[in-house]
Coordinates of C-alpha atoms in Angstrom, one line a residue:
Chain K
X1 CA 146.7 78.8 81.5
X2 CA 148.6 76.1 83.3
X3 CA 146.7 73.5 85.3
X4 CA 149.6 71.6 86.7
X5 CA 149.2 73.4 90.1
X6 CA 152.4 75.5 89.7
X7 CA 151.4 78.3 87.5
X8 CA 147.7 79.2 87.9
X9 CA 148.4 82.9 88.2
X10 CA 152.0 83.9 87.5
X11 CA 151.7 87.4 88.8
X12 CA 150.3 86.4 92.2
X13 CA 151.5 83.0 93.2
X14 CA 151.4 83.8 97.0
X15 CA 147.8 85.0 96.9
X16 CA 146.7 82.0 95.0
X17 CA 148.3 79.9 97.7
X18 CA 146.7 82.0 100.5
X19 CA 143.2 81.6 99.0
X20 CA 143.8 77.9 98.5
X21 CA 143.0 78.1 94.8
X22 CA 143.6 74.7 93.2
X23 CA 143.9 73.8 89.5
X24 CA 140.5 72.1 89.6
X25 CA 138.9 75.4 90.8
X26 CA 139.8 76.9 87.4
X27 CA 138.1 74.1 85.6
X28 CA 135.0 74.5 87.8
X29 CA 135.0 78.2 87.2
X30 CA 135.4 77.7 83.4
X31 CA 132.4 75.3 83.4
X32 CA 130.3 77.7 85.5
X33 CA 131.1 80.6 83.1
X34 CA 130.6 78.4 80.0
X35 CA 127.0 77.5 81.1
X36 CA 126.2 81.2 81.6
X37 CA 127.6 82.2 78.3
X38 CA 125.9 79.4 76.5
X39 CA 122.6 80.5 78.0
X40 CA 123.2 84.0 76.8
X41 CA 123.9 82.8 73.2
X42 CA 120.8 80.6 73.3
X43 CA 118.8 83.6 74.5
X44 CA 120.0 85.7 71.5
X45 CA 119.4 82.9 69.0
X46 CA 115.9 82.2 70.4
X47 CA 115.1 85.9 70.0
X48 CA 116.6 86.2 66.5
X49 CA 114.8 83.2 65.2
X50 CA 111.5 83.8 67.1
X51 CA 111.7 80.3 68.6
X52 CA 110.9 79.2 72.2
X53 CA 112.1 76.4 74.4
X54 CA 114.6 75.4 77.0
X55 CA 116.4 72.3 78.3
X56 CA 118.2 70.7 81.2
X57 CA 122.0 70.5 80.8
X58 CA 124.5 67.9 82.0
X59 CA 128.1 67.9 80.9
X60 CA 131.0 65.6 81.7
X61 CA 134.6 66.8 81.0
X62 CA 137.6 64.5 81.5
X63 CA 140.8 66.4 82.1
X64 CA 144.2 65.5 83.6
X65 CA 142.9 62.5 85.5
X66 CA 139.7 64.0 86.8
X67 CA 136.1 63.8 85.6
X68 CA 134.1 67.1 86.0
X69 CA 130.4 66.7 85.9
X70 CA 128.4 69.9 85.6
X71 CA 124.7 69.8 86.0
X72 CA 122.0 72.4 85.7
X73 CA 118.5 70.9 85.9
X74 CA 116.9 67.5 86.5
X75 CA 119.2 65.2 84.6
X76 CA 121.5 62.9 86.6
X77 CA 124.9 61.2 86.3
X78 CA 126.0 58.3 88.4
X79 CA 129.1 56.2 88.6
X80 CA 128.5 52.5 88.5
X81 CA 131.2 50.1 89.6
X82 CA 131.1 46.5 90.6
X83 CA 130.6 47.3 94.3
X84 CA 129.7 51.0 94.3
X85 CA 127.1 53.4 93.1
X86 CA 128.1 57.1 93.4
X87 CA 125.8 60.0 92.5
X88 CA 127.8 62.6 90.4
X89 CA 125.2 65.2 90.3
X90 CA 122.4 66.8 92.3
X91 CA 119.0 67.6 90.8
X92 CA 117.7 71.2 90.8
X93 CA 114.0 71.3 91.1
X94 CA 111.4 73.7 92.6
X95 CA 111.5 71.5 95.7
X96 CA 115.3 71.2 96.1
X97 CA 115.8 75.0 95.5
X98 CA 112.7 76.2 97.4
X99 CA 114.7 78.6 99.7
X100 CA 116.6 80.2 96.8
X101 CA 113.3 80.7 94.8
X102 CA 111.3 82.0 97.8
X103 CA 114.2 84.4 98.7
X104 CA 114.1 85.9 95.2
X105 CA 110.3 86.4 95.4
X106 CA 110.9 88.0 98.9
X107 CA 113.5 90.5 97.5
X108 CA 111.6 91.1 94.3
X109 CA 107.8 90.6 95.0
X110 CA 107.0 92.2 91.6
X111 CA 108.1 89.0 90.0
X112 CA 104.9 87.4 91.3
X113 CA 102.6 90.2 89.9
X114 CA 100.2 89.7 92.8
X115 CA 99.1 86.4 91.4
X116 CA 101.1 84.0 93.5
X117 CA 102.0 83.5 97.1
X118 CA 105.6 83.0 98.1
X119 CA 104.8 80.9 101.1
X120 CA 104.7 77.1 101.2
X121 CA 101.7 75.4 102.9
X122 CA 101.2 71.6 103.4
X123 CA 98.3 71.8 100.9
X124 CA 96.5 74.3 98.7
X125 CA 94.4 76.5 100.9
X126 CA 90.7 77.2 100.3
X127 CA 88.3 80.0 101.3
X128 CA 87.1 77.9 104.3
X129 CA 90.7 78.1 105.7
X130 CA 90.6 81.9 106.2
X131 CA 91.4 82.6 109.9
X132 CA 92.5 79.1 110.6
X133 CA 96.0 78.2 111.9
X134 CA 98.1 76.4 109.3
X135 CA 101.7 75.3 108.9
X136 CA 103.8 77.3 106.5
X137 CA 107.5 77.8 105.5
X138 CA 109.1 81.0 104.2
X139 CA 112.4 81.6 102.5
X140 CA 114.5 81.7 105.6
X141 CA 113.0 78.5 107.2
X142 CA 114.0 74.9 106.9
X143 CA 111.5 74.1 109.7
X144 CA 107.8 74.8 109.7
X145 CA 105.8 77.3 111.8
X146 CA 102.2 78.4 112.2
X147 CA 100.2 81.3 110.9
X148 CA 96.6 82.4 110.6
X149 CA 95.4 82.2 107.0
X150 CA 94.9 85.6 105.3
X151 CA 93.3 86.3 102.0
X152 CA 96.7 86.6 100.2
X153 CA 97.6 83.1 101.3
X154 CA 94.8 81.7 99.1
X155 CA 96.7 82.7 96.0
X156 CA 98.4 80.0 93.9
X157 CA 101.7 79.0 95.5
X158 CA 105.0 79.9 93.9
X159 CA 106.0 76.3 94.3
X160 CA 103.2 73.7 94.3
X161 CA 103.0 70.0 94.2
X162 CA 105.1 67.1 95.4
X163 CA 108.0 65.2 93.9
X164 CA 107.7 64.8 90.2
X165 CA 104.5 66.9 90.2
X166 CA 106.2 69.9 91.9
X167 CA 106.0 73.0 89.7
X168 CA 107.5 76.5 89.7
X169 CA 104.8 79.1 89.1
X170 CA 102.5 76.2 88.1
X171 CA 104.6 75.7 84.9
X172 CA 108.1 74.3 85.2
X173 CA 109.4 71.1 86.9
X174 CA 113.0 72.3 86.9
X175 CA 114.7 75.3 88.5
X176 CA 117.9 75.4 86.5
X177 CA 118.7 74.9 82.8
X178 CA 119.4 76.7 79.5
X179 CA 116.9 78.7 77.4
X180 CA 113.3 79.5 78.3
X181 CA 114.1 83.2 78.0
X182 CA 110.6 84.0 76.8
X183 CA 108.6 81.5 78.9
X184 CA 105.6 83.0 80.7
X185 CA 102.9 81.6 83.0
X186 CA 99.9 80.6 80.8
X187 CA 97.7 83.6 79.9
X188 CA 99.8 86.1 82.0
X189 CA 102.9 88.2 81.6
X190 CA 104.7 86.6 84.5
X191 CA 108.2 85.5 83.5
X192 CA 109.8 82.2 84.6
X193 CA 113.4 83.1 83.6
X194 CA 114.3 85.3 86.6
X195 CA 113.8 82.2 88.8
X196 CA 115.8 79.9 86.6
X197 CA 119.6 79.6 87.1
X198 CA 121.8 78.6 84.2
X199 CA 124.7 78.0 86.7
X200 CA 125.7 74.3 87.1
X201 CA 126.9 72.5 90.2
X202 CA 130.1 70.9 89.4
X203 CA 131.2 67.5 90.9
X204 CA 134.8 66.4 90.6
X205 CA 135.6 62.7 90.5
X206 CA 139.3 61.9 90.9
X207 CA 139.5 59.1 88.4
X208 CA 143.2 58.6 89.0
X209 CA 142.5 57.6 92.6
X210 CA 140.1 54.8 91.5
X211 CA 141.4 51.3 90.7
X212 CA 139.3 51.2 87.6
X213 CA 137.8 48.0 86.3
X214 CA 136.8 47.2 82.7
X215 CA 133.1 47.6 83.4
X216 CA 133.2 50.9 85.5
X217 CA 130.9 53.4 83.7
X218 CA 129.3 56.7 84.2
X219 CA 125.6 56.7 83.2
X220 CA 124.2 60.2 82.3
X221 CA 120.5 60.5 81.5
X222 CA 117.6 62.8 81.5
X223 CA 114.7 62.6 84.0
X224 CA 112.8 60.3 81.6
X225 CA 115.1 57.5 82.7
X226 CA 115.3 58.4 86.4
X227 CA 111.5 58.9 86.7
X228 CA 111.0 55.1 86.3
X229 CA 114.3 53.5 87.2
X230 CA 116.2 54.1 90.5
X231 CA 120.0 54.3 90.7
X232 CA 120.1 50.8 92.0
X233 CA 117.9 49.4 89.2
X234 CA 120.2 51.1 86.6
X235 CA 123.3 49.7 88.3
X236 CA 121.7 46.3 88.3
X237 CA 121.1 46.5 84.5
X238 CA 124.6 47.7 83.9
X239 CA 126.1 44.9 86.0
X240 CA 123.9 42.3 84.3
X241 CA 124.7 43.5 80.8
X242 CA 128.4 44.4 80.6
X243 CA 130.2 41.3 81.9
X244 CA 128.6 39.0 79.3
X245 CA 129.4 41.3 76.4
X246 CA 133.0 42.2 76.9
X247 CA 134.0 41.3 73.3
X248 CA 131.3 43.5 71.7
X249 CA 132.9 46.8 70.6
X250 CA 129.4 48.4 70.7
X251 CA 128.5 47.2 74.2
X252 CA 128.2 50.6 75.7
X253 CA 125.9 51.8 72.9
X254 CA 123.8 48.7 73.3
X255 CA 123.6 49.2 77.0
X256 CA 122.4 52.8 76.5
X257 CA 119.7 51.5 74.1
X258 CA 118.7 48.8 76.5
X259 CA 118.3 51.3 79.4
X260 CA 116.0 53.4 77.2
X261 CA 114.1 50.2 76.2
X262 CA 113.6 49.5 79.9
X263 CA 111.6 52.7 80.4
X264 CA 109.0 51.7 77.9
X265 CA 107.1 49.3 80.2
X266 CA 108.1 46.1 78.4
X267 CA 107.5 42.8 80.2
X268 CA 111.1 42.2 81.0
X269 CA 111.6 45.6 82.4
X270 CA 112.7 46.0 86.0
X271 CA 110.4 49.0 86.5
X272 CA 107.5 48.7 88.8
X273 CA 104.3 47.6 87.1
X274 CA 102.7 50.2 85.0
X275 CA 105.8 52.5 85.2
X276 CA 106.3 53.9 81.7
X277 CA 108.3 57.0 80.9
X278 CA 106.4 59.4 78.6
X279 CA 109.1 62.0 78.9
X280 CA 112.1 62.3 76.6
X281 CA 114.7 59.8 77.5
X282 CA 118.4 60.5 76.6
X283 CA 121.1 58.1 77.9
X284 CA 124.9 58.2 77.7
X285 CA 127.1 55.3 79.0
X286 CA 130.7 56.4 79.3
X287 CA 133.4 53.8 80.1
X288 CA 136.1 55.0 82.5
X289 CA 138.7 52.3 81.9
X290 CA 141.6 53.5 79.8
X291 CA 141.1 50.5 77.5
X292 CA 137.5 51.3 76.8
X293 CA 137.9 54.5 74.8
X294 CA 134.5 54.3 73.1
X295 CA 131.6 56.1 74.6
X296 CA 128.0 55.9 73.6
X297 CA 125.0 58.2 73.4
X298 CA 121.5 57.5 72.2
Chain Q
X1 CA 100.6 72.2 119.8
X2 CA 101.4 68.5 120.1
X3 CA 104.9 67.3 119.3
X4 CA 104.5 63.6 119.8
X5 CA 104.3 63.0 116.1
X6 CA 100.5 62.3 116.0
X7 CA 98.9 65.7 116.1
X8 CA 101.0 68.4 114.5
X9 CA 98.2 69.7 112.4
X10 CA 94.8 68.1 113.3
X11 CA 93.0 69.6 110.3
X12 CA 95.4 68.2 107.7
X13 CA 97.0 65.0 108.9
X14 CA 97.4 63.5 105.4
X15 CA 99.1 66.6 104.0
X16 CA 101.5 66.8 106.9
X17 CA 102.4 63.1 106.2
X18 CA 102.8 63.8 102.4
X19 CA 105.2 66.7 103.1
X20 CA 107.1 64.6 105.6
X21 CA 106.8 67.2 108.3
X22 CA 108.2 65.8 111.6
X23 CA 107.7 67.1 115.1
X24 CA 111.3 68.4 115.1
X25 CA 110.5 70.5 112.1
X26 CA 108.1 72.6 114.2
X27 CA 110.8 73.1 116.9
X28 CA 113.2 74.2 114.2
X29 CA 110.6 76.5 112.6
X30 CA 109.8 78.0 116.1
X31 CA 113.5 78.7 116.7
X32 CA 113.9 80.3 113.2
X33 CA 110.9 82.5 113.8
X34 CA 112.0 83.3 117.4
X35 CA 115.4 84.6 116.2
X36 CA 113.8 86.9 113.6
X37 CA 111.2 88.2 116.1
X38 CA 114.0 88.8 118.7
X39 CA 116.0 90.8 116.1
X40 CA 112.9 92.9 115.4
X41 CA 112.4 93.6 119.1
X42 CA 116.1 94.5 119.4
X43 CA 115.8 96.9 116.5
X44 CA 112.9 98.7 118.0
X45 CA 114.6 98.9 121.4
X46 CA 117.9 100.2 119.9
X47 CA 115.9 102.9 118.0
X48 CA 113.9 103.9 121.1
X49 CA 116.9 104.1 123.4
X50 CA 119.2 105.6 120.8
X51 CA 121.7 102.8 121.4
X52 CA 123.8 100.9 118.9
X53 CA 125.3 97.4 118.9
X54 CA 124.8 93.8 117.8
X55 CA 125.8 90.3 118.8
X56 CA 126.2 86.8 117.7
X57 CA 123.5 84.4 119.0
X58 CA 123.8 80.7 120.0
X59 CA 120.9 78.9 121.7
X60 CA 120.6 75.3 122.9
X61 CA 117.1 73.9 123.7
X62 CA 116.5 70.5 125.2
X63 CA 113.1 69.1 124.4
X64 CA 111.6 65.6 124.4
X65 CA 115.0 63.8 124.2
X66 CA 116.5 66.1 121.6
X67 CA 118.9 68.9 121.8
X68 CA 118.3 71.7 119.3
X69 CA 121.3 74.1 118.7
X70 CA 120.4 77.3 116.9
X71 CA 123.3 79.4 115.7
X72 CA 123.5 82.8 113.9
X73 CA 127.0 84.2 113.8
X74 CA 130.5 83.1 114.7
X75 CA 130.0 81.4 118.1
X76 CA 130.3 77.6 118.2
X77 CA 128.9 74.6 120.0
X78 CA 130.5 71.2 120.1
X79 CA 129.6 67.9 121.7
X80 CA 132.6 66.4 123.7
X81 CA 132.5 62.7 124.7
X82 CA 135.2 60.3 125.7
X83 CA 135.8 59.1 122.2
X84 CA 134.0 61.7 120.0
X85 CA 134.0 65.4 119.2
X86 CA 131.0 66.5 117.1
X87 CA 130.4 70.0 115.8
X88 CA 126.8 71.1 116.6
X89 CA 127.0 74.4 114.8
X90 CA 128.4 76.0 111.6
X91 CA 129.9 79.5 111.6
X92 CA 128.4 82.3 109.5
X93 CA 131.1 84.6 108.4
X94 CA 131.7 86.8 105.2
X95 CA 133.8 83.9 103.9
X96 CA 131.4 81.0 104.6
X97 CA 128.4 83.1 103.2
X98 CA 130.3 84.7 100.3
X99 CA 127.8 83.5 97.6
X100 CA 124.7 84.7 99.5
X101 CA 126.3 88.1 100.2
X102 CA 127.5 88.6 96.6
X103 CA 124.1 87.4 95.3
X104 CA 122.3 90.2 97.2
X105 CA 124.8 92.8 95.9
X106 CA 124.1 91.5 92.4
X107 CA 120.3 91.8 92.8
X108 CA 120.5 95.1 94.7
X109 CA 123.7 96.9 93.5
X110 CA 122.5 100.1 95.2
X111 CA 123.5 98.5 98.5
X112 CA 127.1 99.1 97.6
X113 CA 126.6 102.8 96.7
X114 CA 129.2 102.6 94.0
X115 CA 131.9 102.3 96.7
X116 CA 132.5 98.6 96.7
X117 CA 133.1 95.8 94.2
X118 CA 131.0 92.7 94.5
X119 CA 133.7 90.5 93.0
X120 CA 136.3 88.5 94.9
X121 CA 139.9 88.6 93.8
X122 CA 142.9 86.7 95.2
X123 CA 144.3 90.0 96.5
X124 CA 143.4 93.8 96.6
X125 CA 144.0 95.1 93.1
X126 CA 146.0 98.3 92.4
X127 CA 146.2 100.8 89.6
X128 CA 149.1 98.8 87.9
X129 CA 146.7 95.9 87.5
X130 CA 144.4 97.7 85.0
X131 CA 144.1 95.6 81.9
X132 CA 145.9 92.6 83.4
X133 CA 144.3 89.2 83.6
X134 CA 143.3 88.2 87.2
X135 CA 141.4 85.4 88.8
X136 CA 138.0 86.3 90.2
X137 CA 134.8 84.8 91.7
X138 CA 131.2 86.1 91.4
X139 CA 128.1 85.1 93.2
X140 CA 127.2 82.1 91.1
X141 CA 130.7 80.6 91.2
X142 CA 132.3 78.1 93.5
X143 CA 135.3 77.9 91.1
X144 CA 137.6 80.7 89.9
X145 CA 137.7 82.3 86.4
X146 CA 139.8 85.0 84.6
X147 CA 138.9 88.5 83.7
X148 CA 140.7 91.7 82.6
X149 CA 140.9 94.3 85.4
X150 CA 138.7 97.3 84.8
X151 CA 138.5 100.5 86.8
X152 CA 135.5 99.3 88.8
X153 CA 137.5 96.3 90.0
X154 CA 139.8 98.6 91.9
X155 CA 137.1 99.5 94.4
X156 CA 137.2 98.1 97.9
X157 CA 135.9 94.5 97.9
X158 CA 132.5 93.7 99.5
X159 CA 134.3 90.8 101.3
X160 CA 138.0 91.3 102.0
X161 CA 140.6 89.5 104.0
X162 CA 141.3 85.9 105.0
X163 CA 140.1 83.8 107.9
X164 CA 139.8 85.8 111.1
X165 CA 140.7 89.0 109.2
X166 CA 137.8 88.6 106.7
X167 CA 135.4 91.6 106.8
X168 CA 132.1 92.4 105.3
X169 CA 132.1 95.9 103.8
X170 CA 135.4 96.4 105.6
X171 CA 133.5 96.4 108.9
X172 CA 132.0 93.2 110.2
X173 CA 133.6 89.7 110.8
X174 CA 130.2 88.0 111.0
X175 CA 127.4 87.6 108.5
X176 CA 124.6 86.6 110.8
X177 CA 123.5 87.8 114.2
X178 CA 121.1 90.0 116.1
X179 CA 121.0 93.8 116.3
X180 CA 123.3 96.2 114.3
X181 CA 120.3 97.8 112.7
X182 CA 122.0 101.2 112.5
X183 CA 125.5 100.0 111.7
X184 CA 127.1 101.8 108.7
X185 CA 130.4 101.7 107.0
X186 CA 132.7 104.3 108.6
X187 CA 132.1 107.8 107.2
X188 CA 129.5 106.6 104.8
X189 CA 125.8 106.0 104.6
X190 CA 126.2 102.4 103.5
X191 CA 124.2 100.0 105.7
X192 CA 125.5 96.6 106.9
X193 CA 122.1 95.3 108.1
X194 CA 120.7 94.2 104.6
X195 CA 123.6 91.7 104.4
X196 CA 123.2 90.4 107.9
X197 CA 120.7 87.5 108.5
X198 CA 119.2 87.0 111.9
X199 CA 118.0 83.5 110.9
X200 CA 119.9 80.6 112.6
X201 CA 120.9 77.3 111.3
X202 CA 119.5 74.6 113.6
X203 CA 121.3 71.4 114.4
X204 CA 119.4 68.5 116.0
X205 CA 121.2 66.1 118.4
X206 CA 119.2 63.0 119.2
X207 CA 120.3 62.7 122.8
X208 CA 118.1 59.7 123.4
X209 CA 120.1 57.7 120.9
X210 CA 123.4 58.4 122.7
X211 CA 124.6 56.1 125.4
X212 CA 125.5 59.1 127.6
X213 CA 128.4 59.0 130.0
X214 CA 128.8 61.1 133.1
X215 CA 131.3 63.4 131.5
X216 CA 129.6 64.0 128.1
X217 CA 129.1 67.8 127.7
X218 CA 128.2 70.4 125.2
X219 CA 130.7 73.3 125.1
X220 CA 129.1 76.6 123.8
X221 CA 131.4 79.6 123.4
X222 CA 132.0 82.8 121.5
X223 CA 134.8 83.2 118.9
X224 CA 137.1 84.5 121.7
X225 CA 137.6 80.9 122.7
X226 CA 137.7 79.3 119.3
X227 CA 140.1 81.9 117.9
X228 CA 142.9 80.5 120.1
X229 CA 141.7 76.9 121.0
X230 CA 140.8 74.2 118.5
X231 CA 137.9 71.7 119.0
X232 CA 140.5 69.1 119.8
X233 CA 142.3 71.3 122.4
X234 CA 139.0 72.1 124.1
X235 CA 138.1 68.4 124.1
X236 CA 141.5 67.6 125.6
X237 CA 140.9 70.2 128.4
X238 CA 137.4 68.8 129.1
X239 CA 138.7 65.2 129.3
X240 CA 141.6 66.2 131.5
X241 CA 139.5 68.1 133.9
X242 CA 136.2 66.3 134.5
X243 CA 137.2 62.7 135.4
X244 CA 139.3 64.0 138.4
X245 CA 136.6 66.2 139.7
X246 CA 133.5 64.0 139.7
X247 CA 132.6 64.8 143.3
X248 CA 132.7 68.5 142.8
X249 CA 129.1 69.9 142.3
X250 CA 130.6 73.0 140.7
X251 CA 132.9 71.1 138.2
X252 CA 131.1 72.3 135.1
X253 CA 131.3 75.9 136.2
X254 CA 135.0 75.5 137.1
X255 CA 135.6 73.9 133.7
X256 CA 134.1 76.9 132.0
X257 CA 136.3 79.2 134.0
X258 CA 139.3 77.1 133.2
X259 CA 138.6 77.3 129.5
X260 CA 138.4 81.1 129.6
X261 CA 141.6 81.2 131.7
X262 CA 143.3 79.1 128.9
X263 CA 142.7 81.9 126.4
X264 CA 144.7 84.4 128.3
X265 CA 148.1 83.1 127.3
X266 CA 149.1 81.7 130.7
X267 CA 152.1 79.4 130.8
X268 CA 150.1 76.3 131.4
X269 CA 147.8 77.0 128.5
X270 CA 147.6 74.6 125.5
X271 CA 147.3 77.4 123.0
X272 CA 150.2 78.0 120.6
X273 CA 152.8 80.3 121.9
X274 CA 151.7 84.0 121.9
X275 CA 148.1 83.0 121.2
X276 CA 146.0 85.3 123.5
X277 CA 142.4 86.1 122.9
X278 CA 141.6 89.8 123.1
X279 CA 138.0 89.3 122.1
X280 CA 135.1 88.7 124.5
X281 CA 135.1 85.2 125.7
X282 CA 131.9 83.6 126.9
X283 CA 131.8 79.8 127.7
X284 CA 129.0 77.5 128.7
X285 CA 129.5 73.9 129.7
X286 CA 126.3 71.8 129.6
X287 CA 126.3 68.3 131.0
X288 CA 124.1 65.9 129.0
X289 CA 123.9 63.0 131.5
X290 CA 120.6 62.9 133.3
X291 CA 122.3 62.8 136.6
X292 CA 124.2 66.0 136.0
X293 CA 121.3 68.5 135.9
X294 CA 123.5 71.5 136.7
X295 CA 124.8 73.6 133.9
X296 CA 127.2 76.4 134.0
X297 CA 127.9 79.7 132.3
X298 CA 130.5 82.3 132.7

């Protein structure tokens, strides 16, 4: 496989050109396939070992002057430079993927086993609401429309809750990730996995086009960090820490540790008062400058 | 129904606020529902009258200072101002909706009746290709990956051809629209309708925020116009025609006629040599300035 743009598909060069297939499309395709294969392997291993569990997945690959960030779930990667913060991923949650999830329940209503309603309402409906006009959204709608409440609308919603509290089938806060092959709604036989995608969205950063500075980094972290710190707060911590520690060979590791420390509600933390992360917190700080070859995870 | 932002849902004001539901979301929802209902009515009428046929649909609604443009199919609306061209719609074709269409064929393989392959390849595969490595894309992929050609890959592709030649099931050049309930692939029983969405995408233009000039217009037209004229060429014709005809009460009608004339390959046409539209051409020119209340269709 050649990725220099000349020899992607030796047998069909003209068709590759017609379709506008670029070298980076092959890296994206390889990452998409790798996530799916990885999920299949995890599924077999979970079954063989009788274990359960699942995870969000965020991967960064540096290849031929480009950084590929593949994300499936609610982790996040951002580029932090002196005068720029650039999101390198997009979170996949029951809210951001509402239409895809409702669409699947529309095509395959059996997946809800008669226990959930596919429709979204502004709030949980009660018996008193029967016959009333309420706002709702279905799979094909980005706007809202009215309907009269029927009995089936009183079922628990396929997607319920707002923001960090939003849950898929009352259970999961993410809509993509690896594993969770056996996960079922509590006390039922209703499976979560059909609604979960293992496919990532891949963002490409053309590092060669950036005039990189010593302190330009990519911060990758799980939702435990982003639940309590905004992109701007993380960037502020990065910019406060790195310039004063340029001689320290472990500065990226220490920055990652400091970011985790900041989620624990200490007095010097920039989080809003009382904001403590009780979730797992994993943080990677990756320097992009060619001089800074060390990277750090914690 | 109140759309002034205060009284969208009198029984649940706090939930409407939590969900961030705006007055314009109700107009969008109403348009989305209207397209679906219209498609159902067309389906019943086609069946009752024994007729066949379908169409693309593009609708503009002006309401409370906003212009809502709802599009299902391959028509297009653009805003043309003295120093701005702004697309107000997005075309739905087998190419732009590849992933949605492949996804449906993945979930419901029976829709292809064993006659088509869901996968996209850079070109039509032949018997000689069996066992060779080729590039392909499946429903979950935005990039390209490799596979070895199997016999089932030699079937006719679900989506085939490039650009204006791209066809869904070898038949349709659009992936959304109204009607076509009975349409089948030639000499087969394979239905097109399951792949066609009647749901529009709705774009909102905040007309109140624009400092409108006399000659600011929205041009809405079917693909017959856009096949041979670019947005820039249409804008050039608009800007050449209107300023010299400000006293003519029929200038918007005449501009629409002139745009249609320009697709017929006349010598004074700005289209590239030999570019003639053999498709239906419908054009509307809608003035946005409050003084210009007349609109024109042809």
